[in-house]
Coordinates of C-alpha atoms in Angstrom, one line a residue:
M222 CA 25.2 3.2 20.4
P223 CA 27.3 1.8 17.6
D224 CA 28.8 4.1 15.0
A225 CA 26.4 2.6 12.4
L226 CA 23.6 0.1 12.2
P227 CA 24.6 -3.1 10.5
P228 CA 23.6 -3.9 6.9
S229 CA 20.0 -5.0 6.5
R230 CA 20.8 -8.5 5.0
P231 CA 19.7 -11.1 7.6
P232 CA 22.4 -13.7 8.6
V233 CA 22.3 -17.1 7.0
G234 CA 20.0 -19.5 8.9
A235 CA 18.1 -16.7 10.6
D236 CA 14.8 -17.9 9.3
D237 CA 14.8 -21.0 11.5
D238 CA 12.9 -19.3 14.3
L239 CA 9.3 -18.5 13.3
G240 CA 8.1 -17.3 16.7
A241 CA 6.2 -14.0 17.2
L242 CA 9.3 -12.2 18.5
A243 CA 11.9 -13.8 16.1
P244 CA 12.3 -10.6 14.0
F245 CA 13.8 -8.8 17.0
R246 CA 16.9 -11.0 16.7
H247 CA 17.8 -8.9 13.6
G248 CA 19.5 -5.7 14.9
V249 CA 18.4 -3.5 12.0
F250 CA 14.7 -4.6 12.3
A251 CA 14.8 -3.9 16.1
M252 CA 16.3 -0.5 15.6
L253 CA 14.0 0.6 12.8
W254 CA 11.0 -0.9 14.6
S255 CA 11.8 1.4 17.5
T256 CA 11.8 4.4 15.0
W257 CA 8.4 3.1 13.8
L258 CA 7.1 3.1 17.4
I259 CA 8.4 6.6 18.0
A260 CA 6.8 7.8 14.7
N261 CA 3.4 6.2 15.7
L262 CA 3.6 7.8 19.2
C263 CA 4.2 11.2 17.6
M264 CA 1.3 10.7 15.3
W265 CA -1.2 10.0 18.1
M266 CA 0.2 12.7 20.3
N267 CA -0.1 15.2 17.4
D268 CA -3.7 14.2 16.8
V269 CA -4.7 14.7 20.4
A270 CA -2.8 18.0 20.9
S271 CA -4.1 19.5 17.6
A272 CA -7.7 18.5 18.4
W273 CA -7.4 20.0 21.9
L274 CA -5.7 23.1 20.7
M275 CA -8.5 23.7 18.1
T276 CA -11.1 23.6 20.9
T277 CA -9.2 26.5 22.6
L278 CA -9.1 28.6 19.4
T279 CA -12.8 28.2 18.4
S280 CA -16.0 26.7 19.6
K281 CA -17.4 25.8 16.1
P282 CA -17.6 22.0 15.6
I283 CA -16.7 22.2 12.0
W284 CA -13.2 23.5 12.8
V285 CA -12.6 20.7 15.3
A286 CA -13.8 18.1 12.8
L287 CA -11.6 19.5 10.1
V288 CA -8.5 18.7 12.2
Q289 CA -9.0 15.0 11.5
T290 CA -9.7 15.7 7.8
A291 CA -6.5 17.7 7.5
A292 CA -4.5 14.9 9.2
T293 CA -5.8 12.0 7.1
L294 CA -6.5 13.6 3.7
P295 CA -2.8 13.7 2.5
M296 CA -2.6 9.9 3.2
F297 CA -5.3 9.3 0.7
L298 CA -4.4 11.9 -1.9
L299 CA -0.6 11.4 -1.8
G300 CA -0.5 7.6 -1.3
L301 CA 0.4 6.6 -4.8
P302 CA 2.9 9.5 -5.5
S303 CA 4.7 8.7 -2.3
G304 CA 4.8 5.1 -3.0
A305 CA 6.2 5.8 -6.5
L306 CA 8.9 8.0 -4.9
A307 CA 9.8 5.3 -2.4
D308 CA 10.3 2.8 -5.3
I309 CA 12.4 5.1 -7.5
L310 CA 14.5 6.9 -4.8
D311 CA 17.0 5.6 -2.2
R312 CA 14.6 4.3 0.5
K313 CA 17.0 5.0 3.4
R314 CA 17.4 8.6 2.3
F315 CA 13.7 9.0 1.7
L316 CA 12.8 7.6 5.1
F317 CA 15.3 9.9 6.7
F318 CA 13.8 12.8 4.8
T319 CA 10.3 12.0 6.1
Q320 CA 11.5 12.2 9.7
V321 CA 13.2 15.5 9.0
W322 CA 10.0 16.8 7.5
M323 CA 8.1 15.7 10.6
A324 CA 10.7 17.4 12.9
V325 CA 10.4 20.7 10.9
V326 CA 6.6 20.7 11.0
G327 CA 6.6 19.9 14.8
T328 CA 9.0 22.8 15.3
L329 CA 6.8 25.2 13.4
L330 CA 3.7 24.1 15.2
S331 CA 5.4 24.6 18.6
A332 CA 6.9 27.9 17.6
A333 CA 3.5 29.2 16.4
V334 CA 1.8 28.2 19.7
F335 CA 4.6 29.6 21.8
A336 CA 4.4 32.9 19.9
G337 CA 0.7 33.1 20.2
V338 CA 0.1 33.5 16.5
V339 CA -1.7 30.2 15.7
T340 CA -5.2 30.6 14.2
P341 CA -7.7 27.9 13.1
P342 CA -6.7 28.1 9.4
L343 CA -2.9 28.1 10.3
L344 CA -3.4 25.1 12.6
L345 CA -5.2 23.2 9.8
L346 CA -2.4 24.1 7.4
L347 CA 0.3 22.8 9.7
V348 CA -1.7 19.6 10.5
F349 CA -2.0 19.1 6.8
L350 CA 1.7 19.5 6.3
N351 CA 2.2 16.9 9.1
G352 CA -0.2 14.6 7.3
I353 CA 2.1 14.9 4.2
G354 CA 4.9 13.5 6.2
L355 CA 2.8 10.6 7.3
A356 CA 1.7 10.0 3.7
M357 CA 5.4 9.9 2.6
R358 CA 6.6 7.7 5.5
W359 CA 4.1 4.8 5.5
P360 CA 4.8 3.3 1.9
V361 CA 8.6 3.5 2.3
F362 CA 8.6 1.8 5.7
A363 CA 6.2 -0.9 4.4
A364 CA 8.6 -1.5 1.5
I365 CA 11.7 -1.7 3.7
V366 CA 10.4 -4.3 6.2
P367 CA 10.9 -7.3 3.8
E368 CA 14.5 -6.3 3.4
L369 CA 15.1 -6.6 7.2
V370 CA 14.0 -10.2 7.9
P371 CA 14.0 -13.5 6.1
R372 CA 10.8 -14.2 4.1
P373 CA 9.4 -16.8 6.5
Q374 CA 9.6 -14.2 9.4
L375 CA 7.8 -11.5 7.4
P376 CA 4.3 -12.3 8.9
A377 CA 5.7 -11.9 12.4
A378 CA 7.5 -8.7 11.5
L379 CA 4.3 -7.2 10.1
A380 CA 2.4 -8.3 13.2
L381 CA 5.0 -6.5 15.4
N382 CA 4.4 -3.4 13.3
G383 CA 0.7 -3.8 14.3
V384 CA 1.8 -4.1 17.9
S385 CA 3.7 -0.8 17.5
M386 CA 0.6 0.9 16.1
N387 CA -1.7 -0.4 18.9
A388 CA 0.8 0.3 21.7
S389 CA 1.2 3.8 20.5
R390 CA -2.6 4.2 20.3
I391 CA -2.7 3.5 24.0
L392 CA 0.5 5.4 25.1
G393 CA 0.3 8.4 22.7
P394 CA -3.0 10.0 24.0
L395 CA -1.9 9.3 27.6
V396 CA 1.4 11.0 27.2
A397 CA -0.1 13.9 25.2
G398 CA -2.8 14.4 27.8
A399 CA -0.3 14.4 30.6
V400 CA 1.9 17.0 28.8
I401 CA -1.1 19.2 27.9
A402 CA -2.3 19.2 31.4
S403 CA 1.0 20.0 32.9
L404 CA 2.8 22.2 30.3
G405 CA 0.5 22.9 27.3
S406 CA 0.0 21.8 23.7
A407 CA 3.1 23.6 22.4
W408 CA 5.3 21.2 24.4
V409 CA 3.6 18.2 22.8
F410 CA 4.6 19.5 19.4
L411 CA 8.1 20.2 20.5
L412 CA 8.4 16.7 22.0
N413 CA 7.3 15.3 18.6
A414 CA 10.0 17.4 16.9
V415 CA 12.7 16.1 19.3
L416 CA 11.6 12.5 18.9
S417 CA 11.5 12.8 15.1
V418 CA 15.1 14.1 15.2
A419 CA 16.1 11.1 17.3
A420 CA 14.5 8.7 14.8
A421 CA 16.3 10.4 11.9
V422 CA 19.6 10.0 13.7
V423 CA 18.9 6.2 14.1
I424 CA 18.0 5.9 10.4
S425 CA 21.2 7.8 9.4
R426 CA 23.3 5.1 11.1
W427 CA 21.7 2.3 9.0
R428 CA 24.2 1.0 6.4
R429 CA 21.9 0.2 3.5
E430 CA 23.4 -0.2 0.1
H431 CA 21.3 1.5 -2.6
R432 CA 21.5 -0.1 -6.0
P433 CA 20.4 2.4 -8.6
S434 CA 19.0 1.2 -11.9
R435 CA 21.4 1.1 -14.8
L436 CA 18.7 2.9 -16.7
G437 CA 18.4 5.8 -14.3
R438 CA 15.3 6.8 -12.4
E439 CA 11.7 6.4 -13.7
S440 CA 9.7 9.6 -14.0
L441 CA 7.1 10.1 -11.3
R442 CA 4.3 10.0 -13.8
G443 CA 5.6 6.8 -15.4
A444 CA 6.1 5.1 -12.1
M445 CA 2.6 5.9 -11.0
R446 CA 1.2 4.6 -14.3
V447 CA 3.0 1.3 -13.9
G448 CA 1.9 1.0 -10.3
V449 CA -1.8 1.4 -11.2
Q450 CA -1.3 -0.9 -14.2
Y451 CA 0.3 -3.6 -11.9
L452 CA -2.7 -3.5 -9.6
A453 CA -5.1 -3.7 -12.5
Q454 CA -3.4 -6.8 -13.9
S455 CA -3.0 -8.6 -10.5
Y456 CA -5.9 -10.9 -9.6
H457 CA -4.3 -11.6 -6.2
L458 CA -3.6 -7.9 -5.3
K459 CA -7.1 -6.8 -6.3
G460 CA -8.5 -9.5 -4.1
V461 CA -6.5 -8.3 -1.1
L462 CA -7.6 -4.7 -1.7
L463 CA -11.2 -5.8 -2.0
R464 CA -11.1 -7.6 1.3
I465 CA -9.3 -4.9 3.2
A466 CA -11.7 -2.2 1.9
V467 CA -14.7 -4.4 2.9
F468 CA -13.3 -5.0 6.4
F469 CA -12.4 -1.4 7.2
F470 CA -15.6 0.0 5.6
H471 CA -17.7 -2.0 8.2
S472 CA -15.3 -2.1 11.1
T473 CA -14.8 1.7 11.1
G474 CA -18.5 2.0 12.1
L475 CA -17.6 0.8 15.6
L476 CA -14.7 3.3 16.0
A477 CA -16.6 6.2 14.6
L478 CA -19.6 5.6 16.9
L479 CA -17.6 4.4 19.9
P480 CA -17.9 7.7 21.8
L481 CA -21.7 7.5 21.6
A482 CA -21.7 3.7 22.5
A483 CA -19.5 4.6 25.5
R484 CA -22.1 7.1 26.7
A485 CA -24.8 4.3 26.6
I486 CA -22.8 2.3 29.1
D487 CA -24.0 2.8 32.7
G488 CA -22.0 5.7 34.1
G489 CA -20.4 6.3 30.7
N490 CA -18.1 9.3 30.3
A491 CA -14.8 10.3 28.6
G492 CA -13.0 7.9 30.9
T493 CA -15.2 5.0 29.7
F494 CA -14.3 5.9 26.1
T495 CA -10.6 5.8 26.9
V496 CA -10.9 2.5 28.7
L497 CA -12.6 0.9 25.7
L498 CA -9.9 2.2 23.3
A499 CA -7.2 0.8 25.6
A500 CA -9.0 -2.6 25.7
M501 CA -9.0 -2.7 21.9
G502 CA -5.3 -1.9 21.7
A503 CA -4.6 -4.5 24.4
G504 CA -6.6 -7.2 22.6
A505 CA -4.7 -6.5 19.4
I506 CA -1.3 -6.7 21.1
A507 CA -2.2 -10.0 22.9
S508 CA -3.4 -11.6 19.8
T509 CA -0.1 -11.0 18.1
F510 CA 1.4 -14.0 19.9
A511 CA -1.4 -16.3 18.5
L512 CA -1.0 -15.3 14.9
P513 CA 1.7 -17.8 13.9
R514 CA -0.4 -20.7 15.1
L515 CA -3.6 -19.2 13.4
R516 CA -1.7 -18.9 10.1
R517 CA -0.7 -22.5 10.2
A518 CA -4.2 -23.7 11.1
F519 CA -6.3 -21.8 8.6
A520 CA -6.1 -20.8 4.9
R521 CA -6.0 -17.0 4.2
D522 CA -9.7 -16.6 3.2
R523 CA -10.9 -18.6 6.2
L524 CA -8.7 -16.6 8.6
V525 CA -9.9 -13.3 7.1
L526 CA -13.5 -14.4 7.4
L527 CA -13.0 -15.4 11.0
G528 CA -11.5 -12.0 11.7
A529 CA -14.4 -10.3 10.1
C530 CA -16.9 -12.4 12.1
G531 CA -15.0 -11.6 15.3
Q532 CA -15.2 -7.9 14.5
S533 CA -18.9 -8.2 13.7
L534 CA -19.5 -9.9 17.0
A535 CA -17.7 -7.2 18.9
T536 CA -19.7 -4.6 17.1
A537 CA -23.0 -6.4 17.7
V538 CA -22.2 -6.6 21.5
M539 CA -21.4 -2.9 21.6
A540 CA -24.7 -2.1 19.9
V541 CA -26.8 -3.4 22.9
N542 CA -24.2 -3.3 25.7
H543 CA -24.7 -1.3 29.0
S544 CA -21.9 -3.0 31.0
L545 CA -18.3 -1.6 31.1
W546 CA -16.7 -5.1 31.7
L547 CA -18.7 -6.6 28.8
G548 CA -17.7 -3.7 26.7
V549 CA -14.0 -4.2 27.6
L550 CA -14.2 -7.9 26.5
A551 CA -16.0 -6.9 23.3
M552 CA -13.4 -4.3 22.4
A553 CA -10.6 -6.7 23.2
L554 CA -12.1 -9.2 20.8
G555 CA -12.5 -6.4 18.2
G556 CA -8.8 -5.5 18.5
A557 CA -7.8 -9.1 18.1
A558 CA -10.0 -9.5 15.1
W559 CA -8.7 -6.2 13.7
I560 CA -5.0 -7.2 13.8
T561 CA -5.7 -10.8 12.6
T562 CA -7.5 -9.5 9.5
A563 CA -5.2 -6.6 8.8
N564 CA -2.0 -8.7 9.3
T565 CA -3.2 -11.6 7.2
L566 CA -4.0 -9.3 4.3
S567 CA -0.9 -7.2 4.7
V568 CA 1.3 -10.4 4.5
S569 CA -0.7 -11.6 1.5
A570 CA 0.0 -8.3 -0.3
Q571 CA 3.7 -8.1 0.7
T572 CA 4.5 -11.7 -0.4
S573 CA 2.9 -11.1 -3.8
L574 CA 4.8 -7.9 -4.7
P575 CA 8.2 -7.8 -6.3
D576 CA 10.6 -5.4 -4.7
W577 CA 10.6 -2.9 -7.7
V578 CA 6.9 -2.1 -7.2
R579 CA 6.5 -2.9 -3.5
A580 CA 6.1 0.6 -2.2
R581 CA 3.5 1.5 -4.9
G582 CA 1.6 -1.7 -4.2
M583 CA 1.5 -1.1 -0.4
S584 CA 0.6 2.6 -0.9
M585 CA -2.5 1.5 -2.8
Y586 CA -3.2 -0.9 0.0
Q587 CA -3.0 2.0 2.5
M588 CA -5.2 4.1 0.2
A589 CA -7.8 1.4 0.2
I590 CA -7.8 1.4 4.0
M591 CA -8.0 5.2 4.3
G592 CA -10.7 5.5 1.6
A593 CA -12.8 2.7 3.1
S594 CA -12.4 4.1 6.6
A595 CA -13.5 7.6 5.6
A596 CA -16.4 6.3 3.6
G597 CA -17.4 3.9 6.4
A598 CA -17.3 6.6 9.1
A599 CA -19.6 8.8 7.0
A600 CA -21.9 6.0 6.0
W601 CA -22.5 4.6 9.5
G602 CA -22.7 8.0 11.0
Q603 CA -25.5 8.8 8.6
V604 CA -27.3 5.5 9.3
A605 CA -27.1 6.4 13.0
T606 CA -28.5 9.8 12.3
W607 CA -31.4 8.3 10.3
S608 CA -32.1 5.6 12.9
S609 CA -30.0 5.2 16.1
V610 CA -26.6 4.1 17.2
P611 CA -27.6 0.6 18.2
W612 CA -29.3 0.1 14.8
A613 CA -26.3 1.4 12.9
L614 CA -23.9 -0.8 14.8
G615 CA -26.2 -3.8 14.4
I616 CA -26.5 -3.3 10.6
A617 CA -22.7 -2.8 10.3
A618 CA -22.1 -6.0 12.2
A619 CA -24.4 -8.1 10.0
A620 CA -23.2 -6.5 6.8
G621 CA -19.5 -6.8 7.7
A622 CA -19.6 -10.6 8.0
A623 CA -21.9 -11.1 5.0
A624 CA -19.8 -8.8 2.8
M625 CA -16.6 -10.6 3.6
A626 CA -18.3 -14.0 2.9
L627 CA -19.5 -12.6 -0.4
A628 CA -16.0 -11.4 -1.3
N629 CA -14.5 -14.8 -0.6
W630 CA -17.1 -16.4 -2.7
R631 CA -16.9 -14.1 -5.7
W632 CA -13.1 -13.5 -5.6
P633 CA -11.6 -16.7 -4.0
D634 CA -8.0 -17.0 -3.1
R635 CA -6.3 -19.3 -5.7
G636 CA -3.9 -20.6 -3.1
M637 CA -0.7 -20.2 -5.2
I638 CA 1.0 -16.8 -5.6
D639 CA 3.3 -16.1 -8.5
D640 CA 6.9 -16.2 -7.2
P641 CA 8.1 -12.5 -7.1
T642 CA 11.7 -13.4 -6.6
P643 CA 13.9 -11.5 -9.1
A644 CA 15.1 -13.8 -11.8
G645 CA 18.5 -12.2 -11.9
P646 CA 20.2 -10.2 -14.6
Q647 CA 18.7 -10.7 -18.0
P648 CA 20.6 -10.0 -21.2
W649 CA 19.5 -6.7 -22.8
P650 CA 18.6 -6.7 -26.5
E651 CA 21.2 -5.2 -28.8
A652 CA 20.4 -2.2 -31.1
A653 CA 22.9 -0.6 -33.5
A654 CA 21.3 2.8 -32.9
P655 CA 19.0 2.8 -29.8
P656 CA 16.1 5.1 -30.6
E657 CA 16.0 8.2 -28.5
S658 CA 12.2 8.6 -28.7
G659 CA 9.2 6.7 -30.0
H660 CA 7.2 3.6 -29.0
V661 CA 9.0 0.3 -29.3
V662 CA 6.9 -2.6 -30.7
V663 CA 8.1 -6.1 -30.0
T664 CA 6.7 -9.1 -32.0
I665 CA 7.2 -12.7 -31.1
E666 CA 6.3 -15.3 -33.7
Y667 CA 5.1 -18.7 -32.5
R668 CA 4.3 -21.8 -34.5
I669 CA 2.3 -24.3 -32.6
D670 CA 0.2 -27.5 -33.2
P671 CA -3.2 -26.2 -34.3
A672 CA -4.8 -28.8 -31.9
Q673 CA -3.2 -26.9 -29.0
A674 CA -4.5 -23.5 -30.1
A675 CA -7.1 -23.2 -27.3
A676 CA -4.7 -24.1 -24.6
F677 CA -2.1 -21.7 -26.1
R678 CA -4.6 -18.8 -26.2
A679 CA -5.5 -19.4 -22.5
L680 CA -1.8 -19.3 -21.6
M681 CA -1.3 -16.1 -23.6
E682 CA -3.9 -14.4 -21.4
E683 CA -1.4 -14.9 -18.5
S684 CA 1.3 -13.5 -20.8
R685 CA -0.9 -10.4 -21.4
R686 CA -1.2 -9.7 -17.7
A687 CA 2.5 -10.3 -17.1
R688 CA 3.6 -8.0 -19.8
L689 CA 1.3 -5.2 -18.6
R690 CA 2.4 -5.7 -15.0
Q691 CA 5.9 -5.1 -16.1
G692 CA 5.0 -1.8 -17.7
A693 CA 4.1 -2.4 -21.3
V694 CA 1.5 0.1 -22.6
A695 CA -0.3 -2.3 -25.0
W696 CA -0.5 -6.0 -25.8
E697 CA -2.3 -8.1 -28.4
L698 CA -2.2 -11.6 -29.9
L699 CA -2.6 -12.1 -33.7
S700 CA -3.3 -15.3 -35.6
D701 CA -2.8 -16.0 -39.3
I702 CA -6.1 -16.5 -41.1
N703 CA -4.5 -18.8 -43.8
E704 CA -2.0 -20.6 -41.6
P705 CA -3.5 -22.3 -38.5
G706 CA -1.0 -22.5 -35.6
Y707 CA 0.8 -19.3 -36.6
F708 CA 0.5 -16.7 -33.8
V709 CA 2.2 -13.3 -33.2
E710 CA 2.5 -11.8 -29.8
V711 CA 2.7 -8.0 -29.9
I712 CA 4.0 -5.9 -27.0
E713 CA 4.3 -2.1 -27.1
D714 CA 6.5 -0.1 -24.8
A715 CA 6.5 3.7 -24.3
S716 CA 10.2 4.0 -25.2
W717 CA 13.4 2.1 -25.6
T718 CA 14.3 2.8 -22.0
D719 CA 10.9 1.5 -20.8
H720 CA 11.5 -1.6 -23.0
L721 CA 14.8 -2.3 -21.2
R722 CA 13.2 -1.7 -17.8
R723 CA 11.0 -4.8 -18.4
F724 CA 14.2 -6.9 -18.5
E725 CA 15.1 -5.6 -15.0
R726 CA 11.7 -6.5 -13.7
V727 CA 11.6 -10.2 -14.7
T728 CA 10.7 -12.5 -11.8
A729 CA 11.0 -16.2 -11.3
A730 CA 7.3 -16.5 -12.2
D731 CA 8.0 -14.7 -15.5
V732 CA 10.7 -17.1 -16.4
A733 CA 8.5 -20.1 -15.7
L734 CA 5.7 -18.5 -17.8
R735 CA 8.2 -18.0 -20.7
E736 CA 9.2 -21.7 -20.6
R737 CA 5.5 -22.7 -20.6
K738 CA 4.9 -20.6 -23.7
W739 CA 8.0 -21.8 -25.5
A740 CA 7.0 -25.4 -24.8
F741 CA 4.1 -24.9 -27.3
H742 CA 6.4 -23.7 -30.0
V743 CA 7.3 -26.4 -32.6
G744 CA 10.4 -26.4 -34.8
G745 CA 14.1 -26.4 -34.2
E746 CA 14.5 -22.6 -33.8
P747 CA 13.1 -20.6 -30.8
P748 CA 10.3 -18.1 -31.5
L749 CA 11.4 -15.3 -33.7
V750 CA 11.6 -11.9 -31.9
R751 CA 11.6 -8.6 -33.8
R752 CA 11.8 -5.1 -32.3
L753 CA 10.3 -2.3 -34.3
L754 CA 10.0 1.5 -33.8
R755 CA 6.6 3.0 -34.3
E756 CA 6.9 5.8 -36.8
S757 CA 4.1 8.2 -37.9
T758 CA 4.3 8.7 -41.7
A759 CA 1.0 10.4 -42.1
A760 CA 1.3 14.1 -43.0
P761 CA -0.5 16.5 -40.7
V762 CA -3.9 17.4 -41.9
P763 CA -4.1 21.1 -42.5
R764 CA -6.7 22.8 -40.4
P765 CA -9.4 24.6 -42.6
R766 CA -9.3 28.3 -42.4
R767 CA -12.3 29.8 -40.6
V768 CA -14.5 31.8 -42.9
P769 CA -16.8 34.4 -41.3
K770 CA -20.5 33.7 -41.9
R771 CA -22.3 36.1 -44.3
R772 CA -25.7 37.4 -43.4
A773 CA -28.5 36.3 -45.7
S774 CA -29.9 39.2 -47.7
S775 CA -33.4 40.2 -46.8

């Protein structure tokens, strides 16, 4: 093993190969992909060992069910905070910390089992702590991947991450089951700790240069606000999250009810369930090699709809199936449809996000998946309770394809994505005495041809969304009642530092938008820019003194 991993910057000309395995030509990606595979193996082994251990501690179904809740709840609750931390901290150190966290939790779990002191509540607590590590790890790894490969190879890199997930879904339970049968659950947790330490060692050898902001770190609260605000003002990202939520809400019905569908197969048992899961993982892995060709052949919305229809077909077959071989084919089709849809939407989200907000954007993507999956499992389980498993799967199949078609119709992909490439260093505004506190209000005065007012107003709607995505807290456009063609754009920032941060977040798309706005401006001088400090001059209103009520005389 070398003393240190090479820097993450890909070599010049490395984007010529667009094959499914091309990202492995970059040493850093290959090394960190191996740590991702190890992390996913640990996740599946931990889930299997924890669920099995709980069955040995109590016979109450609610405790067993709560193991899955404790494992996944942190990923939903902490998705946005962990994404914000991944954007404002050194990503290498943060990823290293998550692996150390997982190693410590694995050690505590194994020690508790070896000592014989584990109880159902203690097990749930430790599983929840393990889930916190998962919640912290996913956004930072998702944000790092675009650093490791050239942009044209990003779809293949994300598809290989899907291969890692599906391969670990097959291998993890098998390894955990073998270790539990031969040694016991404690050794699974200890193995997880050892593997997490090994992954942390690999990460520590990665030579990544962290470039801290000249303005210092954002506050966690401010970073979360900007992340949510970016999503709210991004038509493209909202469309991606809508589609991924629709897909997982309906596709989760098959996974949630698969144990019962496996029992309906002739001779169905636990082994049948395992075979069907393995078939789904194998279908997902095999389809990875076809994804580059599919992306060239179909537009995003068409490919996502085909994936949703493929998943619906697999679900419909499983609703009425009684043959193991037909079930294997259906689950392989479902796995292929799953990775096709998830990879297409993940690439669409990644390529639209600038680096400064990437982890926050991908954390909200993951939250959409987790929330939709949890809601879908509960909803289709309830439908099956009211009716039957075949009816629930049949309805999920029909609704899944129809809902995706509706999403494409109501929220169509516009084809073009704003270029998120950083525009480079922007000159900071000068201030004789930069304010230490208070909101900063920026006004930009435009004089345009009154005949172009309607087109200018439409363009300023794009400006509004861009300013708010960068972090401004308010925006408005004013026009002069007595002077047609005179407009004032007003942008408000929470502080002088937040105002300067917007200059660090300027992308190539923002520069192009600025040039389009200035093209409307008439006159020899550029639009006049003023920077003002919002000051409160109103004296506080004294609170009236409370006078006790007097009883009326009788």
